[in-house]
Amino acid sequence: MSLMGFAKVVLKNLFTGPVTEKYPFVPKVYPQGARGSVNIELAKCIFCGICQKKCPTAAIVVTKEPKAWEIDRLRCISCNYCVEVCPKKCLALDTKYAPVTITRTTDKFSAQPVA
Amino acid sequence: MSERTIIPFGPQHPVLPEPIHLDLVVEDEKVIEAIPSIGFIHRGLERLVEKKDYVDYVYVAERICGICSFIHGLTYCMAIEELMKVQVPDRAQYLRLIWSELSRIHSHLLWLGLTADSFGFESMFMQSWRLREYILDIIEETTGGRVIFGSAKIGGVRRDIPLAKMDEIMKKMRVYRKDVAALCEQFMKDQTVKHRMRGVGLLSREDAISLGAVGPMLRGSGVAQDIRMTGYSGYDRIGFTPITETAGDCYARCMVRVREMDASFQMIERCVEQMTDGPIEVKVTGNPNGEFFMRSEQPRGEAIYYAKANGTKFLSRLRVRTPTFANIPPLLTALAGCQLADVPVIVLTIDPCISCAER
Ligand code: SF4
Ligand code: SF4
């Protein structure tokens, strides 16, 4: 590299800031459509179980009686397949990932009427 | 004659994150022979076809490799589509081509960084991975995933790229193309790089053919063979010519990859110009039956998928031959007679991906 080119790069680097994001001080912005964790809008769900049948990793368990929808977040690979097949369009992928955990638990959503 | 010693290289080695083990038979500093052993990370993904139905297996196929994930998924989909006689819509083929070429660019940038790092050129490693990050961002914006695209499906693709987004991406890509070209020029013109790579790890044209080398390893030895020439997934429509170099040494293999990156940028641009609106998938019903060999060009070379179906929703056999596996015999030939210090450089110029070689 010629000396001129070298000087140009040095000067450019002096005046442009770092390329990396200052996470966690600057929050990470995920692009629209990024595949994160699965969310359910329970009021719309009819508990048909199609998502359970289609999920390639068997992360979802749907029970009809009592009405419940359960997901194992550590099994889910955020593939978006359940979202595509749901007839009621009550599932959606968040752009954020599921929070970090150290134990294997499932997230259970049940639609039991309040007694 | 001086005494012979055996030096183990890998499966864990500071310059090479890939778990390949080589027993290097050395005489003083000269490598006489290299004896490989692989199988440290076998995952049994081929057997999994018996448990996952043919639609779900796309997700497994994508996970065979963490770098050329999209092309693995794509090749699997194309094999099944051929079995089921499905005609994929044009727009889907173009989108597949764009994502394939984006994977090639990011894979070659990753390789450039690792190769530079193998002889201590660490600022090059940093810069090329910085550029790779921009490409990954584009991939994330268009498919939703950075490493696992998850956008190939049997019968088409899962996502479309809207027109406004495409323009925005192309604007960025033109800038990145210049940056990548400048970076590659730095690398290829560097005195040290030339000194470490010219005439090192020679593989003659005859050896390359008889040992079954694939990809840049083959093209670096002067053989113009690239599976993209067969014109799968729209490559026939954008006018593809393979890139070759004749020297057959490490430098020639690097040159092939560097030129391929620029060609990929060009192809994406042509592809976007030619694309027309239309459906992105066709509905696939029924189960596959029969057997088929599908070939595709990955960043590292030719991959082969053999699928045998029996009319049920589970395939009865799937065989995957990845490019790294085919490149191991030529690598051993290239290693014989080299200096011990050149071993990492030579190994890295085949761009090894042992995890996908062992599946
Ligand atoms: S497919 Fe949709 S409606 Fe059916 S159980 Fe799953 S979330 Fe509920
Ligand atoms: S995103 Fe994929 S893996 Fe996760 S629950 Fe839905 S279908 Fe299953």
CSV table of C-alpha atoms and ligand atoms in Angstrom, one decimal:
chain,number,residue,atom,x,y,z
A,1,MET,CA,0.0,0.0,0.0
A,2,SER,CA,1.4,3.4,-0.9
A,3,LEU,CA,2.0,5.9,1.8
A,4,MET,CA,-0.8,8.1,0.5
A,5,GLY,CA,-3.3,5.3,0.6
A,6,PHE,CA,-2.1,4.4,4.1
A,7,ALA,CA,-2.6,8.0,5.3
A,8,LYS,CA,-6.1,8.1,3.8
A,9,VAL,CA,-7.1,4.9,5.7
A,10,VAL,CA,-5.7,6.2,9.0
A,11,LEU,CA,-7.4,9.5,8.7
A,12,LYS,CA,-10.7,7.9,7.8
A,13,ASN,CA,-10.5,5.6,10.7
A,14,LEU,CA,-9.7,8.5,13.0
A,15,PHE,CA,-12.9,10.3,12.1
A,16,THR,CA,-15.4,7.5,11.7
A,17,GLY,CA,-16.5,5.9,14.9
A,18,PRO,CA,-16.2,2.2,15.7
A,19,VAL,CA,-18.1,-0.2,13.4
A,20,THR,CA,-19.4,-2.4,16.2
A,21,GLU,CA,-22.5,-1.5,18.1
A,22,LYS,CA,-22.1,-0.5,21.7
A,23,TYR,CA,-24.4,-3.3,23.0
A,24,PRO,CA,-25.8,-3.4,25.7
A,25,PHE,CA,-25.7,0.5,26.1
A,26,VAL,CA,-27.3,0.9,22.7
A,27,PRO,CA,-30.1,-1.6,22.3
A,28,LYS,CA,-29.9,-4.0,19.4
A,29,VAL,CA,-32.5,-3.2,16.7
A,30,TYR,CA,-33.6,-6.3,14.9
A,31,PRO,CA,-34.8,-6.0,11.3
A,32,GLN,CA,-38.4,-6.4,10.5
A,33,GLY,CA,-39.2,-10.0,9.8
A,34,ALA,CA,-36.3,-11.4,11.9
A,35,ARG,CA,-37.3,-14.8,13.3
A,36,GLY,CA,-37.3,-14.7,17.1
A,37,SER,CA,-39.6,-16.4,19.6
A,38,VAL,CA,-43.2,-17.5,19.0
A,39,ASN,CA,-46.1,-15.5,20.4
A,40,ILE,CA,-49.7,-16.6,20.6
A,41,GLU,CA,-52.8,-14.6,20.7
A,42,LEU,CA,-54.8,-17.0,22.8
A,43,ALA,CA,-58.2,-15.4,22.3
A,44,LYS,CA,-58.2,-16.3,18.6
A,45,CYS,CA,-56.8,-19.9,19.0
A,46,ILE,CA,-59.3,-22.7,18.4
A,47,PHE,CA,-57.0,-25.4,19.7
A,48,CYS,CA,-57.1,-27.4,16.5
A,49,GLY,CA,-53.6,-28.8,17.0
A,50,ILE,CA,-52.4,-28.2,13.5
A,51,CYS,CA,-49.3,-26.3,14.8
A,52,GLN,CA,-48.4,-29.2,17.0
A,53,LYS,CA,-48.7,-31.6,14.1
A,54,LYS,CA,-46.6,-29.5,11.8
A,55,CYS,CA,-43.9,-28.3,14.1
A,56,PRO,CA,-40.6,-30.0,13.0
A,57,THR,CA,-39.1,-30.1,16.5
A,58,ALA,CA,-42.3,-31.1,18.4
A,59,ALA,CA,-42.0,-28.0,20.5
A,60,ILE,CA,-45.7,-27.3,20.7
A,61,VAL,CA,-48.2,-29.3,22.7
A,62,VAL,CA,-51.9,-28.4,22.3
A,63,THR,CA,-54.6,-29.9,24.5
A,64,LYS,CA,-58.3,-29.6,23.9
A,65,GLU,CA,-59.5,-30.5,27.3
A,66,PRO,CA,-58.6,-28.4,29.3
A,67,LYS,CA,-57.9,-25.8,26.5
A,68,ALA,CA,-54.2,-25.1,26.6
A,69,TRP,CA,-51.3,-24.3,24.3
A,70,GLU,CA,-47.8,-25.0,25.5
A,71,ILE,CA,-44.4,-24.4,24.0
A,72,ASP,CA,-40.9,-25.6,24.9
A,73,ARG,CA,-38.8,-22.5,24.0
A,74,LEU,CA,-35.6,-24.5,24.0
A,75,ARG,CA,-36.8,-26.9,21.4
A,76,CYS,CA,-38.2,-24.3,19.1
A,77,ILE,CA,-35.9,-23.4,16.2
A,78,SER,CA,-37.9,-20.3,15.1
A,79,CYS,CA,-38.7,-21.8,11.7
A,80,ASN,CA,-42.0,-19.9,11.2
A,81,TYR,CA,-43.7,-23.1,10.1
A,82,CYS,CA,-46.4,-23.0,12.8
A,83,VAL,CA,-47.1,-19.4,11.9
A,84,GLU,CA,-47.7,-20.3,8.3
A,85,VAL,CA,-50.0,-23.2,8.9
A,86,CYS,CA,-52.2,-21.8,11.7
A,87,PRO,CA,-55.7,-21.4,10.2
A,88,LYS,CA,-56.7,-18.6,12.6
A,89,LYS,CA,-53.4,-16.7,12.2
A,90,CYS,CA,-53.1,-16.3,16.0
A,91,LEU,CA,-49.4,-17.2,16.0
A,92,ALA,CA,-46.6,-14.7,15.2
A,93,LEU,CA,-42.8,-14.6,15.5
A,94,ASP,CA,-41.4,-11.8,17.6
A,95,THR,CA,-38.2,-10.2,16.2
A,96,LYS,CA,-36.6,-10.8,19.6
A,97,TYR,CA,-35.3,-14.2,20.8
A,98,ALA,CA,-36.7,-15.8,23.9
A,99,PRO,CA,-35.0,-14.8,27.1
A,100,VAL,CA,-32.0,-16.9,28.3
A,101,THR,CA,-32.8,-19.6,30.8
A,102,ILE,CA,-30.9,-22.2,32.7
A,103,THR,CA,-33.7,-24.6,33.3
A,104,ARG,CA,-35.8,-26.4,30.8
A,105,THR,CA,-39.4,-25.2,31.3
A,106,THR,CA,-42.3,-24.8,29.0
A,107,ASP,CA,-44.5,-21.7,28.6
A,108,LYS,CA,-48.1,-22.7,29.1
A,109,PHE,CA,-51.0,-20.6,28.0
A,110,SER,CA,-54.4,-21.9,29.1
A,111,ALA,CA,-57.8,-20.6,28.2
A,112,GLN,CA,-59.7,-21.7,31.2
A,113,PRO,CA,-62.7,-19.5,32.0
A,114,VAL,CA,-62.1,-17.7,35.3
A,115,ALA,CA,-64.3,-19.5,37.8
B,1,MET,CA,18.4,-39.8,5.6
B,2,SER,CA,17.2,-38.0,8.6
B,3,GLU,CA,14.8,-39.5,11.1
B,4,ARG,CA,11.1,-39.6,10.5
B,5,THR,CA,8.7,-38.3,13.1
B,6,ILE,CA,4.9,-38.2,13.3
B,7,ILE,CA,3.4,-34.9,14.3
B,8,PRO,CA,-0.3,-34.9,15.1
B,9,PHE,CA,-2.2,-32.0,13.6
B,10,GLY,CA,-5.7,-31.4,15.0
B,11,PRO,CA,-8.6,-32.2,15.7
B,12,GLN,CA,-8.0,-29.2,17.9
B,13,HIS,CA,-5.5,-26.8,16.6
B,14,PRO,CA,-5.0,-23.1,17.2
B,15,VAL,CA,-5.3,-22.0,13.6
B,16,LEU,CA,-8.0,-24.4,12.5
B,17,PRO,CA,-11.4,-24.5,14.2
B,18,GLU,CA,-12.3,-27.5,12.1
B,19,PRO,CA,-12.0,-30.9,13.8
B,20,ILE,CA,-9.9,-32.7,11.2
B,21,HIS,CA,-7.0,-34.9,12.4
B,22,LEU,CA,-3.9,-35.3,10.3
B,23,ASP,CA,-0.9,-37.4,11.2
B,24,LEU,CA,2.0,-35.6,9.5
B,25,VAL,CA,5.0,-37.8,8.8
B,26,VAL,CA,7.9,-35.4,8.8
B,27,GLU,CA,11.5,-35.6,8.0
B,28,ASP,CA,13.2,-32.5,9.6
B,29,GLU,CA,10.7,-29.8,8.6
B,30,LYS,CA,9.5,-31.5,5.4
B,31,VAL,CA,6.1,-33.3,5.3
B,32,ILE,CA,6.5,-36.6,3.6
B,33,GLU,CA,3.0,-37.8,4.0
B,34,ALA,CA,-0.3,-36.8,5.7
B,35,ILE,CA,-2.6,-39.5,7.0
B,36,PRO,CA,-6.1,-38.2,7.8
B,37,SER,CA,-8.7,-39.4,10.2
B,38,ILE,CA,-12.2,-37.9,10.4
B,39,GLY,CA,-15.3,-38.9,12.2
B,40,PHE,CA,-15.1,-36.8,15.4
B,41,ILE,CA,-18.3,-35.0,14.9
B,42,HIS,CA,-20.6,-37.5,13.1
B,43,ARG,CA,-24.2,-36.5,13.8
B,44,GLY,CA,-26.1,-39.1,11.8
B,45,LEU,CA,-28.2,-36.6,9.9
B,46,GLU,CA,-28.7,-39.0,7.0
B,47,ARG,CA,-30.4,-41.5,9.2
B,48,LEU,CA,-32.8,-38.9,10.4
B,49,VAL,CA,-34.8,-39.1,7.1
B,50,GLU,CA,-36.4,-42.2,8.6
B,51,LYS,CA,-37.9,-40.1,11.4
B,52,LYS,CA,-38.6,-36.8,9.8
B,53,ASP,CA,-41.0,-36.6,6.9
B,54,TYR,CA,-39.8,-35.3,3.6
B,55,VAL,CA,-41.2,-31.8,4.2
B,56,ASP,CA,-39.7,-31.4,7.7
B,57,TYR,CA,-36.3,-32.7,6.5
B,58,VAL,CA,-35.6,-29.4,4.8
B,59,TYR,CA,-34.9,-28.0,8.2
B,60,VAL,CA,-32.5,-30.7,9.0
B,61,ALA,CA,-30.8,-30.4,5.6
B,62,GLU,CA,-30.2,-26.8,6.2
B,63,ARG,CA,-28.5,-27.6,9.4
B,64,ILE,CA,-25.9,-29.9,7.8
B,65,CYS,CA,-23.6,-27.0,7.4
B,66,GLY,CA,-23.5,-23.6,9.2
B,67,ILE,CA,-22.1,-21.7,6.3
B,68,CYS,CA,-23.7,-23.0,3.1
B,69,SER,CA,-26.9,-23.8,5.0
B,70,PHE,CA,-29.1,-22.3,2.3
B,71,ILE,CA,-27.6,-24.3,-0.5
B,72,HIS,CA,-27.9,-27.5,1.4
B,73,GLY,CA,-31.6,-26.9,2.0
B,74,LEU,CA,-32.0,-25.9,-1.7
B,75,THR,CA,-30.3,-29.0,-3.1
B,76,TYR,CA,-32.5,-31.2,-1.0
B,77,CYS,CA,-35.6,-29.3,-2.1
B,78,MET,CA,-34.5,-29.5,-5.8
B,79,ALA,CA,-33.9,-33.3,-5.4
B,80,ILE,CA,-37.4,-33.8,-4.0
B,81,GLU,CA,-38.9,-31.4,-6.6
B,82,GLU,CA,-37.4,-33.5,-9.4
B,83,LEU,CA,-38.8,-36.7,-7.8
B,84,MET,CA,-42.3,-35.1,-7.6
B,85,LYS,CA,-42.0,-33.4,-11.0
B,86,VAL,CA,-42.7,-30.0,-9.5
B,87,GLN,CA,-41.9,-26.9,-11.7
B,88,VAL,CA,-40.7,-24.1,-9.5
B,89,PRO,CA,-41.9,-20.6,-10.5
B,90,ASP,CA,-39.4,-18.2,-12.1
B,91,ARG,CA,-39.4,-15.7,-9.3
B,92,ALA,CA,-38.7,-18.4,-6.7
B,93,GLN,CA,-35.7,-19.6,-8.8
B,94,TYR,CA,-34.3,-16.1,-9.0
B,95,LEU,CA,-34.7,-15.6,-5.3
B,96,ARG,CA,-33.0,-18.9,-4.6
B,97,LEU,CA,-30.1,-17.8,-6.9
B,98,ILE,CA,-29.8,-14.5,-5.0
B,99,TRP,CA,-29.6,-16.2,-1.6
B,100,SER,CA,-27.2,-18.8,-3.0
B,101,GLU,CA,-24.9,-16.1,-4.2
B,102,LEU,CA,-25.2,-14.2,-1.0
B,103,SER,CA,-24.1,-17.3,0.9
B,104,ARG,CA,-21.2,-17.7,-1.5
B,105,ILE,CA,-20.0,-14.1,-0.8
B,106,HIS,CA,-20.3,-14.5,3.0
B,107,SER,CA,-18.6,-17.9,2.9
B,108,HIS,CA,-15.7,-16.7,0.8
B,109,LEU,CA,-15.3,-13.6,3.1
B,110,LEU,CA,-15.2,-15.9,6.1
B,111,TRP,CA,-12.6,-18.1,4.4
B,112,LEU,CA,-10.6,-15.0,3.4
B,113,GLY,CA,-10.4,-14.0,7.1
B,114,LEU,CA,-9.5,-17.4,8.3
B,115,THR,CA,-6.8,-17.9,5.7
B,116,ALA,CA,-5.3,-14.5,6.4
B,117,ASP,CA,-5.4,-15.4,10.1
B,118,SER,CA,-3.6,-18.7,9.5
B,119,PHE,CA,-0.4,-16.8,8.8
B,120,GLY,CA,-0.9,-14.1,11.3
B,121,PHE,CA,-2.5,-11.4,9.0
B,122,GLU,CA,-5.0,-10.6,11.7
B,123,SER,CA,-6.1,-7.1,10.6
B,124,MET,CA,-7.3,-8.7,7.3
B,125,PHE,CA,-9.3,-11.2,9.4
B,126,MET,CA,-10.9,-8.3,11.2
B,127,GLN,CA,-11.7,-6.4,8.0
B,128,SER,CA,-13.1,-9.3,6.0
B,129,TRP,CA,-15.3,-10.4,8.9
B,130,ARG,CA,-16.5,-6.8,9.2
B,131,LEU,CA,-17.6,-6.9,5.6
B,132,ARG,CA,-19.1,-10.3,6.1
B,133,GLU,CA,-21.3,-8.9,8.8
B,134,TYR,CA,-22.9,-6.5,6.3
B,135,ILE,CA,-23.8,-9.4,4.1
B,136,LEU,CA,-25.2,-11.3,7.0
B,137,ASP,CA,-27.4,-8.2,7.8
B,138,ILE,CA,-28.8,-8.3,4.3
B,139,ILE,CA,-29.5,-12.0,4.7
B,140,GLU,CA,-31.2,-11.3,8.0
B,141,GLU,CA,-33.3,-8.6,6.5
B,142,THR,CA,-34.5,-10.7,3.7
B,143,THR,CA,-34.9,-14.2,5.3
B,144,GLY,CA,-35.2,-13.5,9.0
B,145,GLY,CA,-32.2,-15.6,10.0
B,146,ARG,CA,-28.5,-14.8,9.9
B,147,VAL,CA,-27.1,-18.3,9.5
B,148,ILE,CA,-30.0,-20.6,9.0
B,149,PHE,CA,-32.0,-18.9,6.2
B,150,GLY,CA,-35.1,-21.1,6.5
B,151,SER,CA,-36.4,-19.8,3.3
B,152,ALA,CA,-36.1,-22.7,0.9
B,153,LYS,CA,-39.1,-25.0,0.7
B,154,ILE,CA,-40.2,-27.8,-1.5
B,155,GLY,CA,-42.0,-26.1,-4.4
B,156,GLY,CA,-40.5,-22.6,-4.1
B,157,VAL,CA,-39.4,-20.2,-1.3
B,158,ARG,CA,-41.0,-19.1,1.9
B,159,ARG,CA,-40.4,-15.4,1.6
B,160,ASP,CA,-40.4,-12.8,-1.1
B,161,ILE,CA,-38.2,-9.7,-1.2
B,162,PRO,CA,-40.4,-6.7,-1.9
B,163,LEU,CA,-39.4,-4.3,-4.7
B,164,ALA,CA,-38.5,-1.4,-2.4
B,165,LYS,CA,-36.4,-3.6,-0.2
B,166,MET,CA,-34.6,-5.0,-3.3
B,167,ASP,CA,-33.6,-1.5,-4.4
B,168,GLU,CA,-32.4,-0.6,-1.0
B,169,ILE,CA,-30.3,-3.8,-0.9
B,170,MET,CA,-28.9,-3.3,-4.3
B,171,LYS,CA,-27.7,0.2,-3.3
B,172,LYS,CA,-25.9,-1.2,-0.4
B,173,MET,CA,-24.5,-4.1,-2.4
B,174,ARG,CA,-22.9,-1.8,-4.9
B,175,VAL,CA,-20.9,-0.2,-2.1
B,176,TYR,CA,-20.0,-3.5,-0.5
B,177,ARG,CA,-18.8,-4.8,-3.9
B,178,LYS,CA,-16.2,-2.0,-4.1
B,179,ASP,CA,-15.2,-2.5,-0.4
B,180,VAL,CA,-14.7,-6.3,-1.0
B,181,ALA,CA,-12.8,-5.7,-4.2
B,182,ALA,CA,-10.5,-3.2,-2.4
B,183,LEU,CA,-9.9,-5.6,0.4
B,184,CYS,CA,-9.2,-8.5,-1.9
B,185,GLU,CA,-6.7,-6.4,-3.8
B,186,GLN,CA,-4.9,-5.6,-0.6
B,187,PHE,CA,-4.7,-9.3,0.2
B,188,MET,CA,-3.7,-10.6,-3.2
B,189,LYS,CA,-1.1,-7.9,-3.8
B,190,ASP,CA,0.6,-8.3,-0.5
B,191,GLN,CA,4.2,-9.4,-0.7
B,192,THR,CA,4.0,-11.7,2.3
B,193,VAL,CA,0.8,-13.3,1.0
B,194,LYS,CA,2.5,-14.0,-2.4
B,195,HIS,CA,5.6,-15.3,-0.6
B,196,ARG,CA,3.6,-17.7,1.5
B,197,MET,CA,1.3,-18.9,-1.2
B,198,ARG,CA,3.0,-18.9,-4.6
B,199,GLY,CA,4.2,-22.4,-5.5
B,200,VAL,CA,3.0,-23.8,-2.2
B,201,GLY,CA,0.6,-26.8,-2.1
B,202,LEU,CA,0.8,-27.6,-5.8
B,203,LEU,CA,-1.9,-29.7,-7.3
B,204,SER,CA,-1.5,-30.5,-11.0
B,205,ARG,CA,-4.4,-30.6,-13.4
B,206,GLU,CA,-4.1,-34.4,-13.8
B,207,ASP,CA,-4.1,-35.0,-10.1
B,208,ALA,CA,-7.0,-32.7,-9.6
B,209,ILE,CA,-9.1,-34.6,-12.1
B,210,SER,CA,-8.0,-38.1,-11.0
B,211,LEU,CA,-8.4,-37.5,-7.3
B,212,GLY,CA,-11.8,-35.9,-7.8
B,213,ALA,CA,-11.2,-32.4,-6.6
B,214,VAL,CA,-14.2,-30.1,-6.6
B,215,GLY,CA,-14.9,-26.4,-6.5
B,216,PRO,CA,-12.1,-23.8,-6.3
B,217,MET,CA,-9.6,-26.5,-5.7
B,218,LEU,CA,-10.4,-28.0,-9.1
B,219,ARG,CA,-10.7,-24.6,-10.9
B,220,GLY,CA,-7.5,-23.4,-9.3
B,221,SER,CA,-5.8,-26.2,-11.2
B,222,GLY,CA,-7.2,-25.1,-14.5
B,223,VAL,CA,-10.3,-27.3,-14.9
B,224,ALA,CA,-13.3,-25.3,-15.9
B,225,GLN,CA,-16.0,-27.3,-14.1
B,226,ASP,CA,-18.7,-25.7,-12.0
B,227,ILE,CA,-22.1,-27.2,-11.4
B,228,ARG,CA,-23.7,-23.8,-12.0
B,229,MET,CA,-22.9,-24.4,-15.6
B,230,THR,CA,-25.7,-27.0,-15.7
B,231,GLY,CA,-28.0,-24.1,-15.2
B,232,TYR,CA,-30.1,-25.2,-12.2
B,233,SER,CA,-32.2,-22.6,-10.4
B,234,GLY,CA,-31.9,-19.9,-13.1
B,235,TYR,CA,-28.2,-19.9,-13.6
B,236,ASP,CA,-28.8,-20.7,-17.3
B,237,ARG,CA,-30.7,-17.4,-17.7
B,238,ILE,CA,-28.1,-15.0,-16.2
B,239,GLY,CA,-25.2,-16.2,-18.3
B,240,PHE,CA,-22.7,-18.0,-16.1
B,241,THR,CA,-19.1,-18.7,-16.9
B,242,PRO,CA,-16.8,-20.6,-14.6
B,243,ILE,CA,-13.7,-18.9,-13.2
B,244,THR,CA,-10.4,-20.7,-13.5
B,245,GLU,CA,-6.7,-20.2,-12.7
B,246,THR,CA,-4.0,-22.4,-14.0
B,247,ALA,CA,-1.2,-22.4,-11.5
B,248,GLY,CA,-2.7,-25.0,-9.1
B,249,ASP,CA,-1.0,-23.5,-6.0
B,250,CYS,CA,-2.5,-21.9,-2.9
B,251,TYR,CA,-2.4,-18.5,-4.6
B,252,ALA,CA,-4.4,-19.7,-7.6
B,253,ARG,CA,-7.1,-21.2,-5.3
B,254,CYS,CA,-7.3,-17.9,-3.4
B,255,MET,CA,-7.5,-16.0,-6.7
B,256,VAL,CA,-10.4,-18.2,-7.9
B,257,ARG,CA,-12.4,-17.4,-4.7
B,258,VAL,CA,-11.6,-13.7,-4.8
B,259,ARG,CA,-12.8,-13.5,-8.4
B,260,GLU,CA,-15.8,-15.6,-7.6
B,261,MET,CA,-16.9,-13.1,-5.0
B,262,ASP,CA,-17.0,-10.3,-7.6
B,263,ALA,CA,-18.8,-12.6,-10.0
B,264,SER,CA,-21.4,-13.3,-7.4
B,265,PHE,CA,-22.1,-9.6,-6.9
B,266,GLN,CA,-22.5,-9.3,-10.7
B,267,MET,CA,-24.8,-12.2,-10.8
B,268,ILE,CA,-27.0,-10.8,-8.1
B,269,GLU,CA,-27.2,-7.6,-10.0
B,270,ARG,CA,-28.2,-9.2,-13.3
B,271,CYS,CA,-30.7,-11.4,-11.4
B,272,VAL,CA,-32.4,-8.4,-9.9
B,273,GLU,CA,-32.6,-6.7,-13.3
B,274,GLN,CA,-34.2,-9.8,-14.9
B,275,MET,CA,-36.7,-10.6,-12.1
B,276,THR,CA,-40.3,-10.2,-12.8
B,277,ASP,CA,-43.2,-10.4,-10.4
B,278,GLY,CA,-45.0,-13.6,-10.0
B,279,PRO,CA,-45.8,-16.4,-7.6
B,280,ILE,CA,-43.0,-17.7,-5.3
B,281,GLU,CA,-44.2,-21.2,-4.7
B,282,VAL,CA,-46.4,-23.9,-6.0
B,283,LYS,CA,-48.5,-26.2,-3.8
B,284,VAL,CA,-47.0,-29.6,-3.5
B,285,THR,CA,-49.2,-32.6,-2.7
B,286,GLY,CA,-48.6,-36.3,-2.5
B,287,ASN,CA,-45.5,-38.2,-1.7
B,288,PRO,CA,-42.2,-38.6,-3.6
B,289,ASN,CA,-41.4,-41.8,-5.3
B,290,GLY,CA,-38.2,-43.0,-7.2
B,291,GLU,CA,-34.6,-42.0,-6.9
B,292,PHE,CA,-32.7,-39.0,-7.9
B,293,PHE,CA,-29.2,-37.5,-7.9
B,294,MET,CA,-29.1,-33.7,-7.4
B,295,ARG,CA,-25.9,-31.7,-7.8
B,296,SER,CA,-25.3,-28.1,-6.8
B,297,GLU,CA,-22.3,-25.8,-6.5
B,298,GLN,CA,-21.6,-24.7,-3.0
B,299,PRO,CA,-19.0,-22.2,-2.0
B,300,ARG,CA,-16.6,-25.1,-1.4
B,301,GLY,CA,-17.5,-27.1,-4.5
B,302,GLU,CA,-19.9,-29.6,-5.7
B,303,ALA,CA,-22.4,-31.2,-3.4
B,304,ILE,CA,-24.3,-34.3,-4.3
B,305,TYR,CA,-27.7,-35.3,-2.8
B,306,TYR,CA,-29.0,-38.8,-3.5
B,307,ALA,CA,-32.6,-39.3,-2.5
B,308,LYS,CA,-34.5,-42.5,-2.7
B,309,ALA,CA,-38.2,-42.4,-2.0
B,310,ASN,CA,-40.8,-45.2,-1.7
B,311,GLY,CA,-44.1,-43.4,-2.1
B,312,THR,CA,-44.5,-42.8,1.6
B,313,LYS,CA,-43.8,-39.5,3.3
B,314,PHE,CA,-40.5,-40.8,4.7
B,315,LEU,CA,-37.6,-41.2,2.3
B,316,SER,CA,-35.9,-44.6,2.4
B,317,ARG,CA,-32.4,-43.3,1.9
B,318,LEU,CA,-30.7,-40.0,1.6
B,319,ARG,CA,-27.0,-39.7,0.9
B,320,VAL,CA,-25.1,-36.4,1.0
B,321,ARG,CA,-21.6,-36.0,-0.4
B,322,THR,CA,-20.2,-32.7,0.6
B,323,PRO,CA,-17.4,-30.8,-1.2
B,324,THR,CA,-14.9,-31.0,1.7
B,325,PHE,CA,-15.1,-34.8,1.7
B,326,ALA,CA,-14.2,-34.9,-2.0
B,327,ASN,CA,-11.4,-32.4,-1.4
B,328,ILE,CA,-9.5,-34.5,1.3
B,329,PRO,CA,-7.6,-36.8,-1.2
B,330,PRO,CA,-6.4,-33.8,-3.3
B,331,LEU,CA,-5.4,-32.1,0.0
B,332,LEU,CA,-3.2,-35.0,1.0
B,333,THR,CA,-1.4,-34.9,-2.4
B,334,ALA,CA,-0.9,-31.1,-2.0
B,335,LEU,CA,0.5,-31.6,1.5
B,336,ALA,CA,3.1,-34.1,0.5
B,337,GLY,CA,6.5,-32.4,0.2
B,338,CYS,CA,5.5,-29.1,1.8
B,339,GLN,CA,7.1,-27.5,4.8
B,340,LEU,CA,5.5,-28.1,8.2
B,341,ALA,CA,4.8,-24.4,8.6
B,342,ASP,CA,2.8,-24.3,5.4
B,343,VAL,CA,0.4,-27.0,6.5
B,344,PRO,CA,-2.2,-24.7,8.0
B,345,VAL,CA,-2.2,-22.5,4.9
B,346,ILE,CA,-2.6,-25.4,2.5
B,347,VAL,CA,-5.4,-26.9,4.6
B,348,LEU,CA,-7.2,-23.6,4.7
B,349,THR,CA,-7.0,-23.1,0.9
B,350,ILE,CA,-9.4,-26.1,0.5
B,351,ASP,CA,-11.7,-24.1,2.8
B,352,PRO,CA,-12.4,-27.2,4.9
B,353,CYS,CA,-15.8,-27.6,6.5
B,354,ILE,CA,-15.4,-30.9,8.4
B,355,SER,CA,-18.8,-30.6,10.2
B,356,CYS,CA,-20.6,-30.9,6.9
B,357,ALA,CA,-18.2,-33.6,5.6
B,358,GLU,CA,-19.2,-35.8,8.5
B,359,ARG,CA,-22.9,-34.8,8.7
C,1,SF4,S1,-52.8,-24.0,14.7
C,1,SF4,FE1,-53.4,-22.0,15.5
C,1,SF4,S2,-55.5,-22.2,16.0
C,1,SF4,FE2,-54.7,-24.3,15.8
C,1,SF4,S3,-54.0,-24.8,17.9
C,1,SF4,FE3,-52.2,-24.0,16.8
C,1,SF4,S4,-52.3,-21.8,17.4
C,1,SF4,FE4,-54.3,-22.6,17.9
C,2,SF4,S1,-41.3,-21.8,15.0
C,2,SF4,FE1,-41.0,-23.8,14.2
C,2,SF4,S2,-40.0,-25.0,15.8
C,2,SF4,FE2,-40.9,-23.1,16.7
C,2,SF4,S3,-42.8,-23.8,17.5
C,2,SF4,FE3,-43.2,-23.0,15.4
C,2,SF4,S4,-43.0,-24.8,14.1
C,2,SF4,FE4,-42.1,-25.4,16.0
